[in-house]
Structures are given as C-alpha cells and as structure tokens.
Short mmCIF file of C-alpha atoms in Angstrom, two decimals:
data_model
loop_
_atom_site.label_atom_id
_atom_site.label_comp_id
_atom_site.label_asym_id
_atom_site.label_seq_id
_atom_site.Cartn_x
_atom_site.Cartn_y
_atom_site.Cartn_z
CA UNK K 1 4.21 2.17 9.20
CA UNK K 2 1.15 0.80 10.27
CA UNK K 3 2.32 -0.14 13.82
CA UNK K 4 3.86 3.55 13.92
CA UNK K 5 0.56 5.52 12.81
CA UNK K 6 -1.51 3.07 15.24
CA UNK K 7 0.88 4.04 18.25
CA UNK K 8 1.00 7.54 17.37
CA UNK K 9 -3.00 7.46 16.76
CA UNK K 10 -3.38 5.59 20.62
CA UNK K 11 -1.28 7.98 22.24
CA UNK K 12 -3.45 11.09 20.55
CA UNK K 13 -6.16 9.74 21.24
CA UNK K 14 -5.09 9.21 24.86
CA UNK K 15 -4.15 12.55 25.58
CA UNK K 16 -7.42 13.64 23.95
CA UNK K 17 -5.82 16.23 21.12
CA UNK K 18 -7.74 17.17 18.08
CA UNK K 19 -5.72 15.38 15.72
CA UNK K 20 -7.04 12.66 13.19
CA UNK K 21 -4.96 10.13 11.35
CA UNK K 22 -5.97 8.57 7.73
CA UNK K 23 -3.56 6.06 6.86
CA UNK K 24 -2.75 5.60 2.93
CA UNK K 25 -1.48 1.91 1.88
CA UNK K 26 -1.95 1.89 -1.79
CA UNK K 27 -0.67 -0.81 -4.28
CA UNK K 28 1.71 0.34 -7.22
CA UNK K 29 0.58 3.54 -8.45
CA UNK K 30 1.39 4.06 -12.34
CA UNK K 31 3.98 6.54 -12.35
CA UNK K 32 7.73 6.13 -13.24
CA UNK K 33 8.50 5.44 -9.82
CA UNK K 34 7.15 2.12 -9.97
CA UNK K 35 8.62 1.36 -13.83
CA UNK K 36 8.94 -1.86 -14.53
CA UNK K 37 6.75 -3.49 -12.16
CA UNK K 38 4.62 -6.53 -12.74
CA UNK K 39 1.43 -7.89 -11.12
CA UNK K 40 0.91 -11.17 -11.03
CA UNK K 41 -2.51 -10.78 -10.82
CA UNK K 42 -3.55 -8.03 -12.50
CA UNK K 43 -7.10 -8.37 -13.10
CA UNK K 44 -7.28 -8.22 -9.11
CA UNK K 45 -4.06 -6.27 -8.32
CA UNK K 46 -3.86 -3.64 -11.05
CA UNK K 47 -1.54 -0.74 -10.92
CA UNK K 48 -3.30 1.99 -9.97
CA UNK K 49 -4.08 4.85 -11.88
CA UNK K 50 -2.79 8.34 -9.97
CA UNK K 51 -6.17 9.96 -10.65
CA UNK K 52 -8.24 6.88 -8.96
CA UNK K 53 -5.53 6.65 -5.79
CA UNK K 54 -5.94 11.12 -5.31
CA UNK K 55 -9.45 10.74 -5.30
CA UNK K 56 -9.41 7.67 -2.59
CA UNK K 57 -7.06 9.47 -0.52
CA UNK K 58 -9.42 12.84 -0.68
CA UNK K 59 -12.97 10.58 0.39
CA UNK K 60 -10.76 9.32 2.87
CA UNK K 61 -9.74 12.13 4.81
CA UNK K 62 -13.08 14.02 3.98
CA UNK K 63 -15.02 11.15 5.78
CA UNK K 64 -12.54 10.73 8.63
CA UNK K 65 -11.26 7.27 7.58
CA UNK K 66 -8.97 5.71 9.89
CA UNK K 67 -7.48 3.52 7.23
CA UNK K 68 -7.72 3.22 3.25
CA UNK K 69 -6.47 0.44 1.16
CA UNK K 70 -6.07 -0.25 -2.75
CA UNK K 71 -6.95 -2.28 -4.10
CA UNK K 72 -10.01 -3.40 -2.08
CA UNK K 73 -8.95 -7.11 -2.16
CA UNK K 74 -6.00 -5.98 0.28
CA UNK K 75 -7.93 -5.66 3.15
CA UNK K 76 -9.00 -9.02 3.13
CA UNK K 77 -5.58 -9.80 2.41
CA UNK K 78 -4.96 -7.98 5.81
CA UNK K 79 -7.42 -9.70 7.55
CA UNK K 80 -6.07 -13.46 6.63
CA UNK K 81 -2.51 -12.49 7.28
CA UNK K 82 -3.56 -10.79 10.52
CA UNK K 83 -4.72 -14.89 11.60
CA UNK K 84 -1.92 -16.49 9.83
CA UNK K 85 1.25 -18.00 11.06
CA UNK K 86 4.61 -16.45 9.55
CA UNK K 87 5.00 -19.78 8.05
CA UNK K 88 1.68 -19.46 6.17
CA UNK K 89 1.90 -15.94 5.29
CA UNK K 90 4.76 -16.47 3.64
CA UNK K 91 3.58 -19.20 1.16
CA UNK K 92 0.71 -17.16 0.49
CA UNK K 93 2.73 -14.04 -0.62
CA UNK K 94 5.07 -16.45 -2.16
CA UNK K 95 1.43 -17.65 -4.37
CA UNK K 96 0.50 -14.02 -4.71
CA UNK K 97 3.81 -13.14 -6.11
CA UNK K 98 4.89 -10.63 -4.14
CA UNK K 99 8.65 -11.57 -3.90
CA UNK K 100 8.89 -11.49 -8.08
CA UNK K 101 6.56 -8.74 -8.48
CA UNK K 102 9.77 -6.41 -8.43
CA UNK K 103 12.14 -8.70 -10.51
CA UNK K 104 11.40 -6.29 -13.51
CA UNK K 105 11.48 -2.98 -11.82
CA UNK K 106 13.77 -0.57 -13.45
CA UNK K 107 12.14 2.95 -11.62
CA UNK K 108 11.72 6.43 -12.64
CA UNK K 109 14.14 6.98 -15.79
CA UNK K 110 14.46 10.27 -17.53
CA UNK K 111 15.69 13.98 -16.45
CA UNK K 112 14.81 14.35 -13.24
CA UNK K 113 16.89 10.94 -12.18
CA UNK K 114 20.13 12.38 -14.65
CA UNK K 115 19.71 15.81 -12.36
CA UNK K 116 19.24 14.01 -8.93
CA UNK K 117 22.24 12.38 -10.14
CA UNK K 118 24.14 15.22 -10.62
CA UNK K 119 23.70 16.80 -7.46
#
C-alpha cells in the first residue's frame, strides 16, 4: 500500500492537482475483526482502542499529514527496516513476534458473519 499511495501521491503531485494523500497504517484496532489476536509486546504494541485510532486519523488529515502510524514505536520500526537487509528484517520481526502474533486469531464472530454467510 505504501509503495501504491507514494506513486499515486508522486504522480499528483507531478501533474500539480489539488489532491492530498494521508496514509493510515494502524496496528490492531480492538474490534471483532481482529479477535483473537495477541501482542507480544503489549506494553509497547497495544491494540488500539477505535476511539484513540478515529481521533489520529482526524489530526491527521486536519493537519495535512502525509503519513500516520500507531503505535508511535512503528515508525522507528520503519526507519530500521528501511536500512536493514531482508535477512535482518526478518529476524527482527521474527523477535517482535509478528509471524505468531496471529496464531490465536479467530476474527469477527457473531450475526453479521452468520448473515455474510448466508448470502
């Protein structure tokens, strides 16, 4: 996505329209969606609470902000992995926990998922 919104955001830009782009890459957000779903580090990864993300996303796009990341520790996340080799990215997500973080995961449960079913 990122690549996409940059290239569509350069080309814009380029052909001087009045368009702006804010670009959204939150962490889990605590809704049923993301049921199930573990942090490994949750004092420093935390899901999100739906309130806190809406209100980011809102100060982002008031104040024109090209890019808006949650939790805050993710852009220096970005930032390391934007200098890292594959090789080393990987054995950092594998210490973050990001490829058990969805072992849990069961996702939204409930009516709306019997209906969606249905149809």
């Amino acid at each position: 996505v990122m690549g996409l919104v940059e290239a569509l955001r350069f080309e814009i830009t380029q052909e001087r329209l009045p368009i702006e782009f804010t670009m959204v890459n939150p962490y889990f957000i605590k809704t049923g969606m993301f049921e199930g779903v573990i942090s490994k580090w949750p004092l420093i990864m935390p899901m999100l609470e739906t309130g806190y993300v809406g209100d980011k996303i809102i100060q982002a796009v008031e104040h024109n902000r090209v890019i808006v990341v949650m939790p805050r520790i993710f852009y220096y996340l970005m930032l390391v992995k934007a200098f890292c080799p594959d090789r080393l990215s990987y054995h950092i997500n594998k210490f973050m926990g990001t490829f058990e973080v969805m072992e849990h995961f069961r996702g939204r449960t409930g009516s709306n998922t019997e209906k969606s079913k249905e149809s």
